[in-house]
Coordinates of C-alpha atoms in Angstrom, one line a residue:
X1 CA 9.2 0.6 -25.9
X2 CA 7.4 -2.8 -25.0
X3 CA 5.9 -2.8 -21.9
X4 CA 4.7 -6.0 -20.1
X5 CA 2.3 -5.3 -17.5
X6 CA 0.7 -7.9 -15.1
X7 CA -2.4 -7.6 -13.8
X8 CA -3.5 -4.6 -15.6
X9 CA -7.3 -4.8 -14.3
X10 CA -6.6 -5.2 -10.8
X11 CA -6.3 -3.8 -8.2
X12 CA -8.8 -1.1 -8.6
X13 CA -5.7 1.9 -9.4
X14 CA -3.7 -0.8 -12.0
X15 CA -6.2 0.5 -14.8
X16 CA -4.4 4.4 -14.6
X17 CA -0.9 2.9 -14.3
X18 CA -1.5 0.9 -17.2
X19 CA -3.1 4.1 -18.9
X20 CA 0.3 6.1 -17.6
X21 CA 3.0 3.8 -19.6
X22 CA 0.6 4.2 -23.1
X23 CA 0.4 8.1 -22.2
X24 CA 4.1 8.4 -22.1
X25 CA 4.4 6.2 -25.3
X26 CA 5.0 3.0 -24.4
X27 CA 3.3 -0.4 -26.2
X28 CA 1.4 -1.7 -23.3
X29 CA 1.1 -5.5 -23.0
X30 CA -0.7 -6.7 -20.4
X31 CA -1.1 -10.1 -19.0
X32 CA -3.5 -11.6 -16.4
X33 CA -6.1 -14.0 -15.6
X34 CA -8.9 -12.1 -15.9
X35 CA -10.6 -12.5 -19.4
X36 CA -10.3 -10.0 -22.1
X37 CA -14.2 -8.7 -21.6
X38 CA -13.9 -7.9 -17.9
X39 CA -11.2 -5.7 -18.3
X40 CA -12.0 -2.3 -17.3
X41 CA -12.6 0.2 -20.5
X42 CA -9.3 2.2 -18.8
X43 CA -6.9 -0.8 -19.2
X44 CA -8.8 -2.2 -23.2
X45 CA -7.7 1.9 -24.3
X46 CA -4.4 1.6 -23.0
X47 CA -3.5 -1.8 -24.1
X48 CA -2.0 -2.9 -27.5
X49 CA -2.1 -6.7 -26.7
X50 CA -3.6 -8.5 -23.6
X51 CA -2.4 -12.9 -22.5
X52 CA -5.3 -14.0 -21.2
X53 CA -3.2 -16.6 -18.7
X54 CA -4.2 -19.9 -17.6
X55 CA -3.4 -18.9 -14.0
X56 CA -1.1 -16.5 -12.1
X57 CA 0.5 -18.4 -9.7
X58 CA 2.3 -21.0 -11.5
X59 CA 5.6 -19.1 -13.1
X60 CA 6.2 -21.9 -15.3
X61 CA 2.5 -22.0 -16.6
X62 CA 3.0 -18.2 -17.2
X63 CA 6.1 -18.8 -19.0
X64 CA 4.4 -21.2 -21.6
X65 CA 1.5 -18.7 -22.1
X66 CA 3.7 -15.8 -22.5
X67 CA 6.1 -17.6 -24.4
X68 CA 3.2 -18.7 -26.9
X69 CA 1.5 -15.5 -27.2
X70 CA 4.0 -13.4 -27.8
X71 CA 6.7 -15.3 -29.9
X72 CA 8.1 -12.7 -32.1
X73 CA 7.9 -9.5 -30.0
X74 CA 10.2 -8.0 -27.8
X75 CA 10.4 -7.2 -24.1
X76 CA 11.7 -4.2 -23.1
X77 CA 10.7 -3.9 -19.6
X78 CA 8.2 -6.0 -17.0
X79 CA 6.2 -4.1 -14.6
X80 CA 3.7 -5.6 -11.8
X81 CA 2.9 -3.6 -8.9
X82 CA 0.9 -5.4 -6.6
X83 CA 2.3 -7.6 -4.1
X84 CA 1.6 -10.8 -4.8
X85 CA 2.8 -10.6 -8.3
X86 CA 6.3 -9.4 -7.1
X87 CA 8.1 -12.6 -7.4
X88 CA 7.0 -13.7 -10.6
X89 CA 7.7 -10.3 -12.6
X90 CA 11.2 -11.0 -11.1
X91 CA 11.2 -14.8 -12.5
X92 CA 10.0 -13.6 -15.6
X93 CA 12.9 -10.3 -15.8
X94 CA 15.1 -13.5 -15.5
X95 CA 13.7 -15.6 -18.0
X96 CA 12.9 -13.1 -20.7
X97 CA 16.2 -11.5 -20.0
X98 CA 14.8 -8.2 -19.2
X99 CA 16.2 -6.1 -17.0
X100 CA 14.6 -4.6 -13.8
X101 CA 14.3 -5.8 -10.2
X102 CA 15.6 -9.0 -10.2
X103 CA 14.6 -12.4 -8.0
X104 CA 17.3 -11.3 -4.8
X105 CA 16.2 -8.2 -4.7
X106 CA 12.4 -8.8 -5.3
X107 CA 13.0 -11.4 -2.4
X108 CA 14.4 -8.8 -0.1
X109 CA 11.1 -6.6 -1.0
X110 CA 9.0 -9.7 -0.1
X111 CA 10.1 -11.6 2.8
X112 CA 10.0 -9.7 5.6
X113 CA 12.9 -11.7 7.5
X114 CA 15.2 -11.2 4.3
X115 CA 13.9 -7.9 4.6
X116 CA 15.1 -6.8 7.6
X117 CA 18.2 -9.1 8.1
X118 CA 19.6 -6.6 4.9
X119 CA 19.0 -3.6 6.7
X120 CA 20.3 -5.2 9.9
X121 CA 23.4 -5.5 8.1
X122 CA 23.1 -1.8 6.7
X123 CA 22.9 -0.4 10.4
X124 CA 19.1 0.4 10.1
X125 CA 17.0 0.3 13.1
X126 CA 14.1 -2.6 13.1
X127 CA 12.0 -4.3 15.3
X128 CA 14.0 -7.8 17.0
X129 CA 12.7 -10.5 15.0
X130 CA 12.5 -13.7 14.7
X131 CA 11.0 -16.2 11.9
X132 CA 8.9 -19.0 12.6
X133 CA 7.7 -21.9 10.9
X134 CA 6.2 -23.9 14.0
X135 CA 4.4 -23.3 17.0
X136 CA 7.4 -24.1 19.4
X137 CA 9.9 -21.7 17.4
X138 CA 7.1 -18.5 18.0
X139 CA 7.3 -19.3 21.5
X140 CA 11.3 -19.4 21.6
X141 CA 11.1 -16.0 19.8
X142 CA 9.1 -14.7 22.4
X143 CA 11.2 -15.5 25.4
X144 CA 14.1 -14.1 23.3
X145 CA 12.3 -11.1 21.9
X146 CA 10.3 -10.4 24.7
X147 CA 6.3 -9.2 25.3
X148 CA 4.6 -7.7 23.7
X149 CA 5.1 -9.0 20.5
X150 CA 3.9 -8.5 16.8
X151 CA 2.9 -12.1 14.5
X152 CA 2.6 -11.3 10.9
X153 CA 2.8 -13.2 7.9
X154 CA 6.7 -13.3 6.0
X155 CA 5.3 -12.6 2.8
X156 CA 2.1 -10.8 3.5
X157 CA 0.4 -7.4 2.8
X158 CA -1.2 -4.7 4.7
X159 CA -2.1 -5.8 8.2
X160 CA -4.1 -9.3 7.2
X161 CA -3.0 -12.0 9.7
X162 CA -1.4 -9.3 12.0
X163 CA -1.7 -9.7 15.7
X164 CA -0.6 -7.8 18.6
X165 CA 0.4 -10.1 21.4
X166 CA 0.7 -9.2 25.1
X167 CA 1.5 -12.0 26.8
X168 CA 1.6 -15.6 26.7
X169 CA -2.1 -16.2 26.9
X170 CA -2.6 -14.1 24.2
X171 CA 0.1 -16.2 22.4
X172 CA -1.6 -19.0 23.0
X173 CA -4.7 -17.7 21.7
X174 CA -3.3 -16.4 18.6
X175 CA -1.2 -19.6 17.0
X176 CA -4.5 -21.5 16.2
X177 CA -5.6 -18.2 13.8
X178 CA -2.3 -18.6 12.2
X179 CA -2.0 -22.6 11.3
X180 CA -2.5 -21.9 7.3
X181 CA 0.4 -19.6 7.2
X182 CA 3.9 -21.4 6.5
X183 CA 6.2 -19.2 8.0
X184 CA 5.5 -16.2 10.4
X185 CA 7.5 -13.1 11.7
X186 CA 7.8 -12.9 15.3
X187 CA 8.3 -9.2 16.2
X188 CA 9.3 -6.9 18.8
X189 CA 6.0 -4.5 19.2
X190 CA 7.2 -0.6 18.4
X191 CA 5.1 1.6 20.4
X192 CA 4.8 5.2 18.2
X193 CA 2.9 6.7 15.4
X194 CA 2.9 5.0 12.4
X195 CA 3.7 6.8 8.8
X196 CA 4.7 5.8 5.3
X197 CA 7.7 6.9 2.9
X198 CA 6.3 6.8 -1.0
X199 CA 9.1 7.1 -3.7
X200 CA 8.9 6.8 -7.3
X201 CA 13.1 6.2 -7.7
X202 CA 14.8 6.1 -11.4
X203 CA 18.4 4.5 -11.0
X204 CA 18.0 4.3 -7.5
X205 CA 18.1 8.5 -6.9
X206 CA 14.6 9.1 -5.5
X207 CA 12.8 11.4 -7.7
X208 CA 9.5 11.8 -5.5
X209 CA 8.7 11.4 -2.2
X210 CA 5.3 11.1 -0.3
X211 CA 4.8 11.1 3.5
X212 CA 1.8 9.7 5.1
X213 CA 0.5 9.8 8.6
X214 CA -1.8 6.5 9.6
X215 CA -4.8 7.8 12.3
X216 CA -4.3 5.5 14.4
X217 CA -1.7 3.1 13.4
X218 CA -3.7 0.2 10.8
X219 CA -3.1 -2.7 13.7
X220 CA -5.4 -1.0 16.0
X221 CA -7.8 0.7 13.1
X222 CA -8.1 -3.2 12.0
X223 CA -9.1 -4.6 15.5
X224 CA -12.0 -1.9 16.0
X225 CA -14.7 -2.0 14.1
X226 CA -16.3 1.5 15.0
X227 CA -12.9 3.7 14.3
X228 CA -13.0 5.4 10.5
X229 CA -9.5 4.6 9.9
X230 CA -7.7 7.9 8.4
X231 CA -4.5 8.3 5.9
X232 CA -3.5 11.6 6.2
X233 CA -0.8 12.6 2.9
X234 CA 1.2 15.0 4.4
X235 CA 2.0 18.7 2.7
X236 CA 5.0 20.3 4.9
X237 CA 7.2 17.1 4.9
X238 CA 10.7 19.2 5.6
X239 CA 9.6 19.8 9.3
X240 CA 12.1 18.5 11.6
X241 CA 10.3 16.0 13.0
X242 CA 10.1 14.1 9.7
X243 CA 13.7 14.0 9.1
X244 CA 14.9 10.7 10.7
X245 CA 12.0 8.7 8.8
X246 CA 12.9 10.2 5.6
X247 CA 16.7 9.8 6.2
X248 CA 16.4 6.3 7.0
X249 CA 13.8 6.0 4.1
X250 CA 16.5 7.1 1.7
X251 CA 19.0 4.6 3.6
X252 CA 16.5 1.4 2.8
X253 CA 16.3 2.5 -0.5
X254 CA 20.2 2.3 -0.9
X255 CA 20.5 -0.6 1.2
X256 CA 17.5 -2.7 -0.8
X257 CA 19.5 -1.8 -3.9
X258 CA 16.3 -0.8 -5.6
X259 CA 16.5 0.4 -9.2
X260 CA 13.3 2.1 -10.7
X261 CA 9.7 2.2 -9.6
X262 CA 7.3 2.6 -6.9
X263 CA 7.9 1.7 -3.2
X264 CA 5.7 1.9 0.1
X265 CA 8.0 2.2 3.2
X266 CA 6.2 2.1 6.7
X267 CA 8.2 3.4 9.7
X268 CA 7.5 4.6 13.2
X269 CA 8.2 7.1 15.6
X270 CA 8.4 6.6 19.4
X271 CA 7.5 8.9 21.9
X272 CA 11.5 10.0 22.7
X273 CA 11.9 10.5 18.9
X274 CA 13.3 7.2 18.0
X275 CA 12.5 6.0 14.5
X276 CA 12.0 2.5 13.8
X277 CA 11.9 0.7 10.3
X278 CA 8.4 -1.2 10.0
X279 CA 8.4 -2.7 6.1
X280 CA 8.8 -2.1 2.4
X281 CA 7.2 -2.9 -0.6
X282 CA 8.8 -2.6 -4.8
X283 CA 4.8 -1.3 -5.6
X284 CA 2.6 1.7 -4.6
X285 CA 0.7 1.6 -1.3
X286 CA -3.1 0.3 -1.7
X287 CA -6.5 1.7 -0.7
X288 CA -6.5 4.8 -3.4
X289 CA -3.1 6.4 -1.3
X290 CA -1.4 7.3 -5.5
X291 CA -4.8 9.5 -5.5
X292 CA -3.5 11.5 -2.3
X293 CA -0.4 12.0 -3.7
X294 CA -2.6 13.2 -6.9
X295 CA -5.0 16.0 -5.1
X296 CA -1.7 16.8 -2.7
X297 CA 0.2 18.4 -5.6
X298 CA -2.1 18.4 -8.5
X299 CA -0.1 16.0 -11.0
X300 CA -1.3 12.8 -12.7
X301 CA 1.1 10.6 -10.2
X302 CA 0.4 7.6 -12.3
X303 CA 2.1 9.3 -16.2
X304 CA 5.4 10.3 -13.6
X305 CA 5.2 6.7 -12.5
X306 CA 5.3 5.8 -16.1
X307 CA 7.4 8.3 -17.2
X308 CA 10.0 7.3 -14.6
X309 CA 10.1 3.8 -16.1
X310 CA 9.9 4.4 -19.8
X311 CA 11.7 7.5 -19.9
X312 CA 13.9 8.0 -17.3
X313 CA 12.8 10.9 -15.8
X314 CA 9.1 12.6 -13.9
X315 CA 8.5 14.4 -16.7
X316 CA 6.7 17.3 -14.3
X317 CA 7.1 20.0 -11.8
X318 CA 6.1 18.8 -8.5
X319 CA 4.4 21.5 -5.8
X320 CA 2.9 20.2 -2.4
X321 CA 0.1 22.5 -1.9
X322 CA -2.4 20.6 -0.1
X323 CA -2.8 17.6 3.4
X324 CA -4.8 15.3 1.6
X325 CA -6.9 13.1 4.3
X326 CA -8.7 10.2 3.1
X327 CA -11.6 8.9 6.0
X328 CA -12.2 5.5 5.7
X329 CA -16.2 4.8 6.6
X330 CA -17.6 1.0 8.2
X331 CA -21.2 0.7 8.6
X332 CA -23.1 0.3 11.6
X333 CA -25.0 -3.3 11.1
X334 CA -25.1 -5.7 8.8
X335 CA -26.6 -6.3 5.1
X336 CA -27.4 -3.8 3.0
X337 CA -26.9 0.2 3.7
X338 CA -30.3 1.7 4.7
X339 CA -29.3 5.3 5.1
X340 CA -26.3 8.0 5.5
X341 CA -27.4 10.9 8.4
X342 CA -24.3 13.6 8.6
X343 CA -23.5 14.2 4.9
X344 CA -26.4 17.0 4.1
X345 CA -24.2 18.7 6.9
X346 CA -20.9 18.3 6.2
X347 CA -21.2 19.2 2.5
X348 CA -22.4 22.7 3.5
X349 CA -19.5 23.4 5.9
X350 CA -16.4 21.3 3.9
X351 CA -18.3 20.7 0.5
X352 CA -15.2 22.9 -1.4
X353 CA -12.2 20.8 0.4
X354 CA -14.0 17.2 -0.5
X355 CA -12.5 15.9 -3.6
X356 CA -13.9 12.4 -3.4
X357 CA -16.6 10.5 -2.2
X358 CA -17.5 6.9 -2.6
X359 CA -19.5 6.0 0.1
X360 CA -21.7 3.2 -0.7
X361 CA -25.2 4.3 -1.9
X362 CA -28.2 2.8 -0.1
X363 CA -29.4 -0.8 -1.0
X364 CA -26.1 -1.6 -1.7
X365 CA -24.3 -5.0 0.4
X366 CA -21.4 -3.7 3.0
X367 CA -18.3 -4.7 2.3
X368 CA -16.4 -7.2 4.6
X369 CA -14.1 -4.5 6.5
X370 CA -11.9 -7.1 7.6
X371 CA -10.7 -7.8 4.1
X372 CA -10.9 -4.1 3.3
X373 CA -9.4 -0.7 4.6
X374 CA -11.6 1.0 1.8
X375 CA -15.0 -0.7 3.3
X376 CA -17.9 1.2 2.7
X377 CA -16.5 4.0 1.0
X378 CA -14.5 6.6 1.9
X379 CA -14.4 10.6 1.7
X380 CA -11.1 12.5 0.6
X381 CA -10.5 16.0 1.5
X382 CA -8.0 18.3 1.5
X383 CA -6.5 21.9 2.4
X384 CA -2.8 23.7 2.8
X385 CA -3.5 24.0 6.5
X386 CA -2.9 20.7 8.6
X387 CA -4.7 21.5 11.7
X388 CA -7.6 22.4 9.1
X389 CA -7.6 19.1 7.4
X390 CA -7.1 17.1 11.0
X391 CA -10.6 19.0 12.2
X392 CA -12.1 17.9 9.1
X393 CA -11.3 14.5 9.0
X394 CA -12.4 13.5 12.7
X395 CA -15.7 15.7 11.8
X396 CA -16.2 13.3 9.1
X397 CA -15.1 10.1 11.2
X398 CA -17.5 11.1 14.3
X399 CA -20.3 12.9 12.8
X400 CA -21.0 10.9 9.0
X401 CA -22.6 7.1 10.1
X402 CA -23.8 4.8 7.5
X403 CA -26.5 2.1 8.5
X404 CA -26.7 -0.8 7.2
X405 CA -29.4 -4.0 8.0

């Protein structure tokens, strides 16, 4: 099977899905703008043929560069999973007549109004919403929907260009930030804990499931600096209280017709039980969340993610034995890190449960932690026992400070 990968070199987990398709036997073709020589070592292995294109975000140019390149091959399938890319593996699926997620459905995955006006129509519960493309229609949406409110970009990713509104002053406050983007979703704010439903689907039956728990929810994690945001991958996902988000879960899966893949759900869960739809995504979550799902049942996540679309089928056993918590670490000051202080400590008392650590070495630049939910590295842990994990994971958030200057 020929497999057309975009963007095999990036983000920083593409490399092992591209090295999952050649594991399970597939000819991997990948295609991006990065040149042949700054591809990770991972994704040169894996590959049997790499387009070098002229730019990503022009489908026609990528057409003509594809088109060129590989005259005389076949296509048997297109993969991209990272979220700007979702349109134009769809466009291409069309043009290359391969099949796959196709430009409705890929739209439906991407525009958060289309989005939830399909599972409107299914009976799925989402927040009021409106979308914008002007000043005057956010404020209409706001007398209709009502404070507080929720502005996000249609087609964005993650929480960038997310902002809780409370009132009108903040409103007014918060439409200058947002002039550069086109069109914007004006939201009823859900007030609950926030989680995530992970599927790798073949045929539209989900095959495997992931449920994450987001401490606290990313809006507020992105607004304050000093919180060590934490992803917590769950282990004992048939408890009751987990059962509306993963019903409804399954129901956007059926009502998004999607076919085969990776998708990242986000839904919440209020204080009297309610469960509220937040977004979905045809791709993996981000910020090393596939590795969770690895140390949370010991399998190579990224071969049954090839597997499912090559072959079919997971190709593996799947056991949750482990919480997996991933601890998210920001620097205090700016520059370079000077120094860590906690981690002497915390190695002695959790040093068996820690299965990663990539906090940023001294005399290396902080990262911007705005842009980033991995910022200055992070420390994964893990252990069968929840309450376990959760005392390990604020130990590390309170008591492990890097210092930067």
């Amino acid at each position: 099977m020929n497999v057309l990968i975009l963007s095999p070199g990036y983000p920083a987990d593409m490399p092992e899905f591209t090295r999952g398709l050649a594991e399970c036997g597939a000819r991997v073709i990948g295609a991006g703008d990065q040149p042949v020589g700054a591809l990770p070592d991972l994704v040169k292995q894996s590959l049997s043929h790499y387009v070098e294109l002229s730019t990503l975000w022009d489908t026609g140019a990528v057409i003509q560069d594809l088109s060129r390149s590989l005259r005389g091959k076949s296509i048997d399938r297109i993969e991209c999973l990272w979220e700007p890319g979702i349109m134009l593996a769809a466009e291409l699926r069309k043009h290359f007549g391969v099949s796959g997620l196709d430009v409705d459905t890929a739209r439906c995955f991407r525009d958060k109004e289309v989005m939830k006006q399909a599972l409107d129509s299914a009976g799925i519960r989402t927040p009021r919403h409106v979308a914008a493309t002007t000043a005057a229609a956010c404020w209409e949406a706001a007398e209709r929907i009502g404070f507080p409110l929720i502005l996000k970009p249609i087609a964005g990713a993650g929480s960038a260009d997310t902002y809780r509104v409370e009132d009108a002053d903040d409103l007014r406050a918060v439409l200058p930030r947002l002039r550069h983007v086109s069109v914007v979703s004006v939201e009823e704010f859900v007030d609950g804990e926030e989680f995530t439903f992970d599927t790798i689907t073949v045929n539209g039956e989900i095959q495997y499931y992931n449920v994450a728990w987001y401490r606290p929810r990313p809006l507020v994690a992105r607004s304050n600096e000093w919180i060590s945001p934490q992803v917590i991958a769950l282990r004992d996902i048939d408890k009751a209280e987990y059962a509306a988000g993963i019903e409804m879960g399954r129901a956007v899966i059926d009502a998004l017709a999607f076919d085969t893949g990776f998708t990242h759900m986000e839904w919440y869960r209020k204080a009297d039980g309610e469960v509220v739809f937040g977004e979905i995504g045809a791709r993996p979550p981000g910020a090393h969340q596939v590795d969770q799902m690895k140390y949370a049942c010991d399998f190579d996540v990224f071969k049954a993610w090839g597997s499912a679309v090559t072959r079919g089928e997971l190709g593996v056993d799947i056991e949750r034995k482990y919480n997996v918590a991933t601890i998210y670490k920001r620097a205090k000051g700016m520059g370079r890190i000077t120094h860590i202080e906690g981690t002497d400590i915390l190695q002695q008392r959790f040093g068996e449960h820690v299965v990663w650590n990539t906090l940023l070495p001294p005399g290396t630049p902080r990262r911007d932690w705005m842009k980033t939910l991995v910022s200055d590295g992070f420390i994964m842990l893990r252990h069968p026992d929840l309450e376990a994990t959760l005392d390990m994971a604020d130990a590390v958030g309170s008591e492990l400070t890097l210092y930067a200057e």
